[in-house]
mmCIF file of C-alpha atoms in Angstrom:
data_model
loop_
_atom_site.group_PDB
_atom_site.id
_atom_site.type_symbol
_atom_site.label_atom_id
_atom_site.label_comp_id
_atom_site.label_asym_id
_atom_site.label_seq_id
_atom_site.Cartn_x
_atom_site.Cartn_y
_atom_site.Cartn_z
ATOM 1 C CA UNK A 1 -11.639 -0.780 16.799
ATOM 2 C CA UNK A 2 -9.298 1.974 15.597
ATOM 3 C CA UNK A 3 -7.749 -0.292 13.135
ATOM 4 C CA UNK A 4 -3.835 1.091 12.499
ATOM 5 C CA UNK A 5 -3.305 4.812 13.759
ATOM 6 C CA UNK A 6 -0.671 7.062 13.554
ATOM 7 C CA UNK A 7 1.132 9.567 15.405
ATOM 8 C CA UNK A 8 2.023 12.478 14.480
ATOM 9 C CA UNK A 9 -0.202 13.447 11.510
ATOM 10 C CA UNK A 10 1.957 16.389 10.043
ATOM 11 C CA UNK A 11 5.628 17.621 11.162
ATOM 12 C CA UNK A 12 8.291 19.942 9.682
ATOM 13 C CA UNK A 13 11.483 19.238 11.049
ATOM 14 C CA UNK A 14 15.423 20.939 10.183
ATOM 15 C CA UNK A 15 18.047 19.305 8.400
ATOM 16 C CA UNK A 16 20.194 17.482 11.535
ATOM 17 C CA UNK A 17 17.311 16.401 13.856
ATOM 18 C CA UNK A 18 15.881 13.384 15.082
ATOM 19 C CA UNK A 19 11.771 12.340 15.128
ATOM 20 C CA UNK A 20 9.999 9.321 15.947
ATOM 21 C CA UNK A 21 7.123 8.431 13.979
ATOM 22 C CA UNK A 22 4.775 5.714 16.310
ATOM 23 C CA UNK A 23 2.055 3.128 14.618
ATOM 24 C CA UNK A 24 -0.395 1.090 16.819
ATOM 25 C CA UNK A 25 -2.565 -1.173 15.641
ATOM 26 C CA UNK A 26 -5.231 -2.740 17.348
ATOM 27 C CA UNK A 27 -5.887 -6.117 15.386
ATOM 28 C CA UNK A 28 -3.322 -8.279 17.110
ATOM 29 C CA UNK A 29 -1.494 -8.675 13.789
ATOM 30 C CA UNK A 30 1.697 -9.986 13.223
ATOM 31 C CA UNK A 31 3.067 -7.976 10.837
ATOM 32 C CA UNK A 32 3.723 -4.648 10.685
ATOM 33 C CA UNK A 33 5.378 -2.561 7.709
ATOM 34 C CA UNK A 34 6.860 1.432 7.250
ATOM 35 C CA UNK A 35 6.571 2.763 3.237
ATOM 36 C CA UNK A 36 7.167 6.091 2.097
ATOM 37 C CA UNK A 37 5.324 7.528 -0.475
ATOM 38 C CA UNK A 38 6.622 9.955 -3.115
ATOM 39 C CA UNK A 39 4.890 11.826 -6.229
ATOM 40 C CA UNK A 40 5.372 9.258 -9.055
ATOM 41 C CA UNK A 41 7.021 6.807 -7.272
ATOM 42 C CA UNK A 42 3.985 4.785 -5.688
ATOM 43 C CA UNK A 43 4.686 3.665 -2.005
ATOM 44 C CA UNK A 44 8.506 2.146 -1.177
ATOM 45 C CA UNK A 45 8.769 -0.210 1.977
ATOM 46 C CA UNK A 46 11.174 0.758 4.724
ATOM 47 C CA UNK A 47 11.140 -1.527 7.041
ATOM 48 C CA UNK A 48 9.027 -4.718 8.181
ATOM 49 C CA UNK A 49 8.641 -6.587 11.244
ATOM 50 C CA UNK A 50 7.539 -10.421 11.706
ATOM 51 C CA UNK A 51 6.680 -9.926 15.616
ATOM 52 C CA UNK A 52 7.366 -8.774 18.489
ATOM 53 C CA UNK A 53 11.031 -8.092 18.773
ATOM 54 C CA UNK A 54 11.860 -8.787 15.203
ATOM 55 C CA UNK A 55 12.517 -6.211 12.475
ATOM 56 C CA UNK A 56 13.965 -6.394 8.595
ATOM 57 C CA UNK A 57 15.011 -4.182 5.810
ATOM 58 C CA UNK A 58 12.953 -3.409 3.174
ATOM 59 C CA UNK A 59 13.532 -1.303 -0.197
ATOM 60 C CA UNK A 60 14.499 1.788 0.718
ATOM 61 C CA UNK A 61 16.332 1.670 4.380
ATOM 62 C CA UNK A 62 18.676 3.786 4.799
ATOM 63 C CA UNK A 63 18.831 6.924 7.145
ATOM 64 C CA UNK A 64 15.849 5.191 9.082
ATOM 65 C CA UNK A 65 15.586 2.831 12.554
ATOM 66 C CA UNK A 66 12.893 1.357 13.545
ATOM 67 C CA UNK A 67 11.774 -0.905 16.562
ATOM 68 C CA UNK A 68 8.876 -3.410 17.923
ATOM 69 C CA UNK A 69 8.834 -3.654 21.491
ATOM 70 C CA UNK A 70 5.710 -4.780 21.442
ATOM 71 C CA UNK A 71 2.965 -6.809 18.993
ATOM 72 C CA UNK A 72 1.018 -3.431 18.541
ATOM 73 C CA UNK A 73 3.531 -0.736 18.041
ATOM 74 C CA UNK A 74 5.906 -0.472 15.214
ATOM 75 C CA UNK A 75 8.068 2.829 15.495
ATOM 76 C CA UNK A 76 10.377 4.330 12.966
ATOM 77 C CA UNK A 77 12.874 6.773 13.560
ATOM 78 C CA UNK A 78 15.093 8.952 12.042
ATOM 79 C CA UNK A 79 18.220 10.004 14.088
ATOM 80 C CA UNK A 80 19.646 12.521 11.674
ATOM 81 C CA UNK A 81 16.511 14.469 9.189
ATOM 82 C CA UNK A 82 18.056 14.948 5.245
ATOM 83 C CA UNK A 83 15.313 16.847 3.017
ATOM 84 C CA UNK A 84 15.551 13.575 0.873
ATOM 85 C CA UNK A 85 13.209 12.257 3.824
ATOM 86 C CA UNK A 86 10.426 14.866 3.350
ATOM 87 C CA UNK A 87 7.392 12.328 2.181
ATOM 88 C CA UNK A 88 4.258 10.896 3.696
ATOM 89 C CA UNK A 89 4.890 8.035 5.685
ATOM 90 C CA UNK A 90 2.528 5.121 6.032
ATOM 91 C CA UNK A 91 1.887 2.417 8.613
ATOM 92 C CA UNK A 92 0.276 -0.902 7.444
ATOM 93 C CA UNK A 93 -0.376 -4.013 9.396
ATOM 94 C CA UNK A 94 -1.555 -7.483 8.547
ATOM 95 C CA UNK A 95 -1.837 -10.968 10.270
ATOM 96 C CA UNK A 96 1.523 -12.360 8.379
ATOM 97 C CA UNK A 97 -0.615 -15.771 7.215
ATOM 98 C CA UNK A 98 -1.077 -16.484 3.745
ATOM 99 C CA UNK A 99 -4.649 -17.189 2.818
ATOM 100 C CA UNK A 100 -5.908 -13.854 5.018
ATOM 101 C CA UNK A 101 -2.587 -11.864 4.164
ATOM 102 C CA UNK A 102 -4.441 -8.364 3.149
ATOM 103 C CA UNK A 103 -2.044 -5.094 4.456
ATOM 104 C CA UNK A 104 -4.922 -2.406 6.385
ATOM 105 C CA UNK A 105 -3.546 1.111 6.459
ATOM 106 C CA UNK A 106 -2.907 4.096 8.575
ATOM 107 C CA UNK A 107 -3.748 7.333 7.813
ATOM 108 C CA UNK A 108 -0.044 8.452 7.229
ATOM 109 C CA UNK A 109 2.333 11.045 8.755
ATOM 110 C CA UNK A 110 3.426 13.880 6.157
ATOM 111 C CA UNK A 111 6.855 15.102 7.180
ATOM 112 C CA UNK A 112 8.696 17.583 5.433
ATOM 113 C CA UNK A 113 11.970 18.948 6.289
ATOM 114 C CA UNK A 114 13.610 22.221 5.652
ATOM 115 C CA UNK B 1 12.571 -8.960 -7.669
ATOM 116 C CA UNK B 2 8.958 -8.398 -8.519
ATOM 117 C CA UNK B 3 8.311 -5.212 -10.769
ATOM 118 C CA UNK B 4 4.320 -3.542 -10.964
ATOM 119 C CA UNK B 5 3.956 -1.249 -13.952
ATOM 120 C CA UNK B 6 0.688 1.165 -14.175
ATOM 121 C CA UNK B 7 1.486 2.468 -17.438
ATOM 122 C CA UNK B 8 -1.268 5.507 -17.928
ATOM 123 C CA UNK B 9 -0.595 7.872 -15.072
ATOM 124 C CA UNK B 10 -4.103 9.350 -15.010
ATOM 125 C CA UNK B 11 -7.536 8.994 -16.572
ATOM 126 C CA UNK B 12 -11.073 10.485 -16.514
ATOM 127 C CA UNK B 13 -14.275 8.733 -17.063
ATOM 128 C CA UNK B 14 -18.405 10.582 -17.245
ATOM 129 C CA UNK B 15 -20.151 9.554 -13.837
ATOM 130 C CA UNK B 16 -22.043 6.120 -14.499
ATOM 131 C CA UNK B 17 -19.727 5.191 -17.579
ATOM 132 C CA UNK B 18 -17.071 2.319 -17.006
ATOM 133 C CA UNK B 19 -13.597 2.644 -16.711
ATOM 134 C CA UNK B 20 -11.083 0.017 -16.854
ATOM 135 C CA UNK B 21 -7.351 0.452 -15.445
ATOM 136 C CA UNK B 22 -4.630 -1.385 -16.518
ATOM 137 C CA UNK B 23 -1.525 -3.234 -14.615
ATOM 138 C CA UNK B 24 0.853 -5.644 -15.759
ATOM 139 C CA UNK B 25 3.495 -7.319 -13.457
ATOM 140 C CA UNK B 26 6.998 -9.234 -13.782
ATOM 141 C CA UNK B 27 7.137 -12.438 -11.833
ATOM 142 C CA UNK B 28 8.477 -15.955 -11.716
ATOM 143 C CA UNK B 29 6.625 -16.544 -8.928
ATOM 144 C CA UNK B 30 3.636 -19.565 -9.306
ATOM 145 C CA UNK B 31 1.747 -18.301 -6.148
ATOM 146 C CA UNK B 32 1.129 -14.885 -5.439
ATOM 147 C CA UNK B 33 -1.788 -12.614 -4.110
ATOM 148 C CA UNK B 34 -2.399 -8.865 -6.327
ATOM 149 C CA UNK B 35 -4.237 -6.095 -5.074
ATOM 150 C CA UNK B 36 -5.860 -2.957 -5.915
ATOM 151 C CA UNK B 37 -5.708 0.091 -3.095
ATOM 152 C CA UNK B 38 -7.506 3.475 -3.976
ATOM 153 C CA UNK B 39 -6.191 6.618 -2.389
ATOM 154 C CA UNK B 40 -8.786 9.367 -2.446
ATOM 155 C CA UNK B 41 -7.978 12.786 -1.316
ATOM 156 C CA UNK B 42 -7.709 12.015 2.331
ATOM 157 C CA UNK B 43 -4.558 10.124 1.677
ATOM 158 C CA UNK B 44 -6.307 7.039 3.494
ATOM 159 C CA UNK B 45 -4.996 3.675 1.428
ATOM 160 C CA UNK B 46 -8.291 1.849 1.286
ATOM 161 C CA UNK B 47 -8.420 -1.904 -0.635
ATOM 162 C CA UNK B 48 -10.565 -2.183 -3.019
ATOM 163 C CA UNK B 49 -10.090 -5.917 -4.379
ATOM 164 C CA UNK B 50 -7.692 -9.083 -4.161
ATOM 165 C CA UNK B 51 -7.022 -11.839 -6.503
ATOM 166 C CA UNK B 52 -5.206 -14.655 -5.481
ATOM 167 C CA UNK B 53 -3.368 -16.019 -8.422
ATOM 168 C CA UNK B 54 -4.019 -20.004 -7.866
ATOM 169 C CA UNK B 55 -7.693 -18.859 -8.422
ATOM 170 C CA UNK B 56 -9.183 -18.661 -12.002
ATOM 171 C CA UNK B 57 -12.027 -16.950 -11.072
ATOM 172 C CA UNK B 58 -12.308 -12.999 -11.266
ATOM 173 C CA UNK B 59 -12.758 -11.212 -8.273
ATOM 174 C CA UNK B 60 -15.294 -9.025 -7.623
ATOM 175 C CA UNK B 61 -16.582 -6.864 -5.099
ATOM 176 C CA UNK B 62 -19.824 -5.022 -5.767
ATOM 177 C CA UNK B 63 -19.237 -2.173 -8.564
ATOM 178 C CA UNK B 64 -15.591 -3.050 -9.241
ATOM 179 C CA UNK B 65 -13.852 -6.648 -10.980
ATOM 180 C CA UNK B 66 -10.541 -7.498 -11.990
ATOM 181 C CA UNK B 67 -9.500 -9.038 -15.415
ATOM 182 C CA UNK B 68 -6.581 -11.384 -14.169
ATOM 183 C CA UNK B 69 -4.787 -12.861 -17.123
ATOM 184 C CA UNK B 70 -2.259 -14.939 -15.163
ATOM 185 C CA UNK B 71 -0.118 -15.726 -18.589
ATOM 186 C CA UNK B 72 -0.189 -12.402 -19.943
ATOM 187 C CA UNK B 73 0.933 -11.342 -16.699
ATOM 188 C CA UNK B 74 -2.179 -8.629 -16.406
ATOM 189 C CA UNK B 75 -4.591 -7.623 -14.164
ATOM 190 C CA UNK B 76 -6.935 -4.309 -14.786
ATOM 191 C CA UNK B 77 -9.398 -3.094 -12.721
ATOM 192 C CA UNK B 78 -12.808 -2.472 -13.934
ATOM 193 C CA UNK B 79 -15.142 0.352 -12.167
ATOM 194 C CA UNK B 80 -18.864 0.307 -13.760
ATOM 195 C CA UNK B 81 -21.273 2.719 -13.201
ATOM 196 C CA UNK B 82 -18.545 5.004 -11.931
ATOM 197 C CA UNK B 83 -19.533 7.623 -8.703
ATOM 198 C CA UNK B 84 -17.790 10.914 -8.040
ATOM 199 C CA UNK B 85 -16.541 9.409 -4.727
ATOM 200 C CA UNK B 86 -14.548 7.516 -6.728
ATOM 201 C CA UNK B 87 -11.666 9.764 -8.006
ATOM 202 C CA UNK B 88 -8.623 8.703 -6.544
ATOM 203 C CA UNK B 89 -5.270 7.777 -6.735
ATOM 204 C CA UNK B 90 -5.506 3.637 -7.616
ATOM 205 C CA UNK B 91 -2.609 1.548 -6.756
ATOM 206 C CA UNK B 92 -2.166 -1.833 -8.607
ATOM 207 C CA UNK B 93 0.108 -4.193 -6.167
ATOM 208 C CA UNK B 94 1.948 -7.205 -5.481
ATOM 209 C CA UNK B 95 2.482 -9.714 -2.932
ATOM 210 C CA UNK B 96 4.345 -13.329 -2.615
ATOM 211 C CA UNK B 97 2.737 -15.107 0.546
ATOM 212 C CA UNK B 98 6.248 -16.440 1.684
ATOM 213 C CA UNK B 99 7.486 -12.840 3.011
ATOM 214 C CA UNK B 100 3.944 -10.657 2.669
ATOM 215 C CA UNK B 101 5.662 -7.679 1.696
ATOM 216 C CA UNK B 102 3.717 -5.681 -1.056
ATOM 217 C CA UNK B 103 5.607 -3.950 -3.943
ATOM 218 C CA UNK B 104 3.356 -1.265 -5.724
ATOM 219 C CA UNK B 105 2.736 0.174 -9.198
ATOM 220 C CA UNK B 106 3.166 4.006 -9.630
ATOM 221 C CA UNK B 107 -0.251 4.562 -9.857
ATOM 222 C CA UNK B 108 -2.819 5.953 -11.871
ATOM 223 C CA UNK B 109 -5.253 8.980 -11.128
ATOM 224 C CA UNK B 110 -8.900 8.780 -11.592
ATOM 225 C CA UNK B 111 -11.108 11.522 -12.092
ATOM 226 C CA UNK B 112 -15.101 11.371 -12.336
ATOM 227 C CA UNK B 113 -16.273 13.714 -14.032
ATOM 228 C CA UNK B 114 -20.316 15.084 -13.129
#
């Protein structure tokens, strides 16, 4: 079991372009969340998805897509890269039902651009 | 909206002393889960302990317990006989089971000292 990986683990991009950041999980969970995480700010969440084909807003949105084509990948792009978007990005899945509901982690993505 | 404040942004505690760490949260929620997620240097978010708020009882799990004080709105995290493994960043959060999404404190940083 590699729990919730993700890929790539470090990128520097310029001001203008466009990344994909890709989470798998391997736990057949439901749910599947994005959250940035900035010094003194604790982690922010992104974007969330339900299931398979569904996705939501979360806190902080804007300047990101994201997509679930299927149950074990949760991607999250960004078409145009603002320096505002340099901060580690985290992956989290969990099962979605109430009484088991615990969020399992990925090792995160740290992105900074120039 | 559901608010998590960590108040003290870091503290430092003698290897095999106690330490407690404090969180308080805003809610009008009845039902809700809280967690506590440490974040040592490898940036891994690893969980440490949940409370589910319907429950009276304290949560524990081996070296580390919670002291949930529903009407006070509180819940600290208690680390006896403290190890140098665990300095970290710890991250008091929040979750209502109807839409699982977690809002965090800003957290607090831990150092053991030998």
């Amino acid at each position: 079991n590699a729990g919730v990986t993700q890929t790539p683990k470090f990128r520097v991009l310029k001001t203008g372009q466009s990344m994909t950041l890709l989470c798998a999980q391997d736990m057949n969970h439901e749910y599947m969340y994005w959250y940035r995480q900035d010094p003194g700010m604790g982690l922010r969440l992104i974007h969330y998805s339900v299931g398979e084909g569904t996705t939501a807003k979360g806190e902080v949105p804007d300047g990101y897509n994201v997509s679930r084509l299927k149950k074990q990948n949760f991607l999250l792009g960004l078409e145009s890269a603002a320096p505002s978007q340099t901060s580690v990005y985290f992956c989290a899945s969990s099962y979605g039902l109430a009484d088991t509901d615990t969020q399992y982690f990925g090792p995160g993505t740290r992105l900074t651009v120039l | 909206a559901q608010t998590v404040t960590q108040s003290q942004p870091e503290m430092s505690v003698q290897e095999a002393e106690t330490v407690t760490l404090s969180c308080t949260y805003d809610t009008s929620e009845s039902n809700y889960y809280l967690f506590w997620y440490k974040q040592p240097p490898s940036r891994q978010m690893i969980l440490v302990i949940r409370q589910e708020a319907y429950k009276q009882q304290n949560a524990t799990e081996n070296r580390f317990s919670v002291n949930f004080q529903k009407a006070a709105k509180s819940f600290s995290l208690k680390i006896s006989d403290s190890q140098l493994g665990d300095t970290a960043m710890y991250f008091c959060a929040f979750m209502k089971p109807s839409n699982s999404k977690l809002t965090f404190g800003k957290g607090i940083t831990l150092s053991v000292r030998p």
